[in-house]
Amino acid sequence: MDTITHSVTLDAEKCKGCINCIKRCPTEAIRVRNGKAVIMSDHCIDCGECIRACPNHAKKAISDPLSVMSKFKHKIALPAPSLYGQFKTIRDVNIILTAILDIGFDDIYEVALAAQ
């Protein structure tokens, strides 16, 4: 059986079991066991809501450095709607999309548009 790898990980030492992440998880992928959050990988969709909701910074995103992009012929960005929520003062998403192209991506396909 293949191992599922997610971009969201948990630092159990920082987790206080406060349940903020549980309340925000859209797929109910988080439980508290022995006073610590546990991410159920078969339910997690890597949306990042738990990262934003955690006041203790116990969840973090794993990502590759931008330097690995040079290994690929075509560099495609797939931004999720949650990306835009991180920039509360930016009113035009085209500013963010242009920045993505400026850092080296060739094309952008927004995840939300594919869901329509």
PDB file of C-alpha atoms in Angstrom:
ATOM      1  CA  MET A   1       0.000   0.000   0.000  1.00  0.00           C
ATOM      2  CA  ASP A   2       1.254   3.491  -0.863  1.00  0.00           C
ATOM      3  CA  THR A   3       2.093   5.908   1.929  1.00  0.00           C
ATOM      4  CA  ILE A   4       0.131   9.168   1.872  1.00  0.00           C
ATOM      5  CA  THR A   5       2.333  12.225   2.260  1.00  0.00           C
ATOM      6  CA  HIS A   6       0.739  15.486   3.304  1.00  0.00           C
ATOM      7  CA  SER A   7       1.967  19.048   3.290  1.00  0.00           C
ATOM      8  CA  VAL A   8       0.522  19.721   6.748  1.00  0.00           C
ATOM      9  CA  THR A   9       2.387  18.304   9.720  1.00  0.00           C
ATOM     10  CA  LEU A  10       1.963  18.540  13.466  1.00  0.00           C
ATOM     11  CA  ASP A  11       4.550  19.479  16.074  1.00  0.00           C
ATOM     12  CA  ALA A  12       3.096  17.583  19.048  1.00  0.00           C
ATOM     13  CA  GLU A  13       5.319  19.432  21.534  1.00  0.00           C
ATOM     14  CA  LYS A  14       3.650  22.740  20.640  1.00  0.00           C
ATOM     15  CA  CYS A  15       0.110  21.335  20.595  1.00  0.00           C
ATOM     16  CA  LYS A  16      -1.968  22.217  23.667  1.00  0.00           C
ATOM     17  CA  GLY A  17      -5.082  20.280  22.606  1.00  0.00           C
ATOM     18  CA  CYS A  18      -7.134  23.484  22.373  1.00  0.00           C
ATOM     19  CA  ILE A  19      -9.407  22.112  19.555  1.00  0.00           C
ATOM     20  CA  ASN A  20      -9.286  25.286  17.427  1.00  0.00           C
ATOM     21  CA  CYS A  21      -8.018  23.179  14.538  1.00  0.00           C
ATOM     22  CA  ILE A  22     -10.831  20.659  14.962  1.00  0.00           C
ATOM     23  CA  LYS A  23     -13.448  23.390  14.713  1.00  0.00           C
ATOM     24  CA  ARG A  24     -11.923  24.763  11.490  1.00  0.00           C
ATOM     25  CA  CYS A  25     -11.138  21.514   9.651  1.00  0.00           C
ATOM     26  CA  PRO A  26     -13.626  21.151   6.763  1.00  0.00           C
ATOM     27  CA  THR A  27     -13.154  17.364   6.506  1.00  0.00           C
ATOM     28  CA  GLU A  28     -13.102  16.545  10.235  1.00  0.00           C
ATOM     29  CA  ALA A  29      -9.603  15.108   9.808  1.00  0.00           C
ATOM     30  CA  ILE A  30      -8.342  16.091  13.260  1.00  0.00           C
ATOM     31  CA  ARG A  31      -8.951  14.424  16.595  1.00  0.00           C
ATOM     32  CA  VAL A  32      -7.447  15.014  20.032  1.00  0.00           C
ATOM     33  CA  ARG A  33      -5.832  11.945  21.530  1.00  0.00           C
ATOM     34  CA  ASN A  34      -3.997  12.046  24.865  1.00  0.00           C
ATOM     35  CA  GLY A  35      -4.308  15.841  24.917  1.00  0.00           C
ATOM     36  CA  LYS A  36      -2.711  16.377  21.473  1.00  0.00           C
ATOM     37  CA  ALA A  37      -4.132  16.863  17.999  1.00  0.00           C
ATOM     38  CA  VAL A  38      -3.801  13.977  15.580  1.00  0.00           C
ATOM     39  CA  ILE A  39      -4.256  14.470  11.839  1.00  0.00           C
ATOM     40  CA  MET A  40      -6.023  11.557  10.156  1.00  0.00           C
ATOM     41  CA  SER A  41      -4.237  11.361   6.817  1.00  0.00           C
ATOM     42  CA  ASP A  42      -7.056   9.558   5.042  1.00  0.00           C
ATOM     43  CA  HIS A  43      -9.344  12.558   5.654  1.00  0.00           C
ATOM     44  CA  CYS A  44      -6.865  15.467   5.319  1.00  0.00           C
ATOM     45  CA  ILE A  45      -7.062  17.477   2.074  1.00  0.00           C
ATOM     46  CA  ASP A  46      -4.086  19.767   2.844  1.00  0.00           C
ATOM     47  CA  CYS A  47      -6.238  22.896   2.851  1.00  0.00           C
ATOM     48  CA  GLY A  48      -4.163  24.540   5.588  1.00  0.00           C
ATOM     49  CA  GLU A  49      -7.095  25.744   7.688  1.00  0.00           C
ATOM     50  CA  CYS A  50      -5.615  24.060  10.762  1.00  0.00           C
ATOM     51  CA  ILE A  51      -2.370  25.975  10.240  1.00  0.00           C
ATOM     52  CA  ARG A  52      -4.239  29.268  10.240  1.00  0.00           C
ATOM     53  CA  ALA A  53      -6.423  28.307  13.218  1.00  0.00           C
ATOM     54  CA  CYS A  54      -3.670  27.081  15.535  1.00  0.00           C
ATOM     55  CA  PRO A  55      -2.696  29.757  18.098  1.00  0.00           C
ATOM     56  CA  ASN A  56       0.250  27.618  19.245  1.00  0.00           C
ATOM     57  CA  HIS A  57       1.836  27.221  15.792  1.00  0.00           C
ATOM     58  CA  ALA A  58       1.729  23.447  16.206  1.00  0.00           C
ATOM     59  CA  LYS A  59       0.797  22.852  12.557  1.00  0.00           C
ATOM     60  CA  LYS A  60       3.129  23.739   9.729  1.00  0.00           C
ATOM     61  CA  ALA A  61       3.323  23.294   5.996  1.00  0.00           C
ATOM     62  CA  ILE A  62       6.096  21.276   4.436  1.00  0.00           C
ATOM     63  CA  SER A  63       7.334  22.657   1.161  1.00  0.00           C
ATOM     64  CA  ASP A  64      10.275  22.377  -1.146  1.00  0.00           C
ATOM     65  CA  PRO A  65      12.665  25.297  -1.630  1.00  0.00           C
ATOM     66  CA  LEU A  66      12.133  27.306  -4.825  1.00  0.00           C
ATOM     67  CA  SER A  67      15.524  26.093  -6.065  1.00  0.00           C
ATOM     68  CA  VAL A  68      13.995  22.699  -7.003  1.00  0.00           C
ATOM     69  CA  MET A  69      11.956  24.399  -9.736  1.00  0.00           C
ATOM     70  CA  SER A  70      14.998  24.430 -11.988  1.00  0.00           C
ATOM     71  CA  LYS A  71      14.678  20.629 -12.283  1.00  0.00           C
ATOM     72  CA  PHE A  72      11.397  20.900 -14.194  1.00  0.00           C
ATOM     73  CA  LYS A  73      10.776  21.777 -17.830  1.00  0.00           C
ATOM     74  CA  HIS A  74       7.326  23.253 -17.139  1.00  0.00           C
ATOM     75  CA  LYS A  75       6.508  24.910 -13.844  1.00  0.00           C
ATOM     76  CA  ILE A  76       2.792  25.021 -13.078  1.00  0.00           C
ATOM     77  CA  ALA A  77       1.325  26.690  -9.978  1.00  0.00           C
ATOM     78  CA  LEU A  78      -1.985  25.411  -8.567  1.00  0.00           C
ATOM     79  CA  PRO A  79      -3.002  27.987  -5.950  1.00  0.00           C
ATOM     80  CA  ALA A  80      -5.896  27.096  -3.673  1.00  0.00           C
ATOM     81  CA  PRO A  81      -8.438  29.719  -2.569  1.00  0.00           C
ATOM     82  CA  SER A  82      -6.884  29.651   0.899  1.00  0.00           C
ATOM     83  CA  LEU A  83      -3.767  31.314  -0.546  1.00  0.00           C
ATOM     84  CA  TYR A  84      -5.563  34.620  -1.063  1.00  0.00           C
ATOM     85  CA  GLY A  85      -6.870  34.691   2.492  1.00  0.00           C
ATOM     86  CA  GLN A  86      -3.306  35.025   3.763  1.00  0.00           C
ATOM     87  CA  PHE A  87      -3.039  38.502   2.221  1.00  0.00           C
ATOM     88  CA  LYS A  88      -5.774  40.457   3.952  1.00  0.00           C
ATOM     89  CA  THR A  89      -4.723  43.876   2.637  1.00  0.00           C
ATOM     90  CA  ILE A  90      -4.518  42.900  -1.051  1.00  0.00           C
ATOM     91  CA  ARG A  91      -7.788  43.547  -2.850  1.00  0.00           C
ATOM     92  CA  ASP A  92      -6.763  42.324  -6.334  1.00  0.00           C
ATOM     93  CA  VAL A  93      -5.735  38.656  -6.624  1.00  0.00           C
ATOM     94  CA  ASN A  94      -3.918  39.477  -9.858  1.00  0.00           C
ATOM     95  CA  ILE A  95      -1.152  41.010  -7.739  1.00  0.00           C
ATOM     96  CA  ILE A  96      -0.615  37.612  -6.114  1.00  0.00           C
ATOM     97  CA  LEU A  97      -0.882  35.730  -9.410  1.00  0.00           C
ATOM     98  CA  THR A  98       1.659  38.039 -11.057  1.00  0.00           C
ATOM     99  CA  ALA A  99       4.048  37.497  -8.147  1.00  0.00           C
ATOM    100  CA  ILE A 100       3.742  33.734  -8.637  1.00  0.00           C
ATOM    101  CA  LEU A 101       4.751  34.119 -12.270  1.00  0.00           C
ATOM    102  CA  ASP A 102       7.587  36.467 -11.308  1.00  0.00           C
ATOM    103  CA  ILE A 103       9.194  33.867  -9.032  1.00  0.00           C
ATOM    104  CA  GLY A 104       9.529  31.405 -11.888  1.00  0.00           C
ATOM    105  CA  PHE A 105       6.269  29.609 -12.642  1.00  0.00           C
ATOM    106  CA  ASP A 106       5.282  29.301 -16.309  1.00  0.00           C
ATOM    107  CA  ASP A 107       1.518  28.976 -15.870  1.00  0.00           C
ATOM    108  CA  ILE A 108      -1.102  29.196 -13.158  1.00  0.00           C
ATOM    109  CA  TYR A 109      -4.293  27.168 -12.914  1.00  0.00           C
ATOM    110  CA  GLU A 110      -6.463  28.147  -9.982  1.00  0.00           C
ATOM    111  CA  VAL A 111      -7.814  25.132  -8.105  1.00  0.00           C
ATOM    112  CA  ALA A 112     -11.193  26.826  -7.554  1.00  0.00           C
ATOM    113  CA  LEU A 113     -11.769  27.236 -11.276  1.00  0.00           C
ATOM    114  CA  ALA A 114     -11.320  23.507 -11.835  1.00  0.00           C
ATOM    115  CA  ALA A 115     -14.043  22.821  -9.276  1.00  0.00           C
ATOM    116  CA  GLN A 116     -16.619  24.762 -11.288  1.00  0.00           C
TER     117      GLN A 116
END
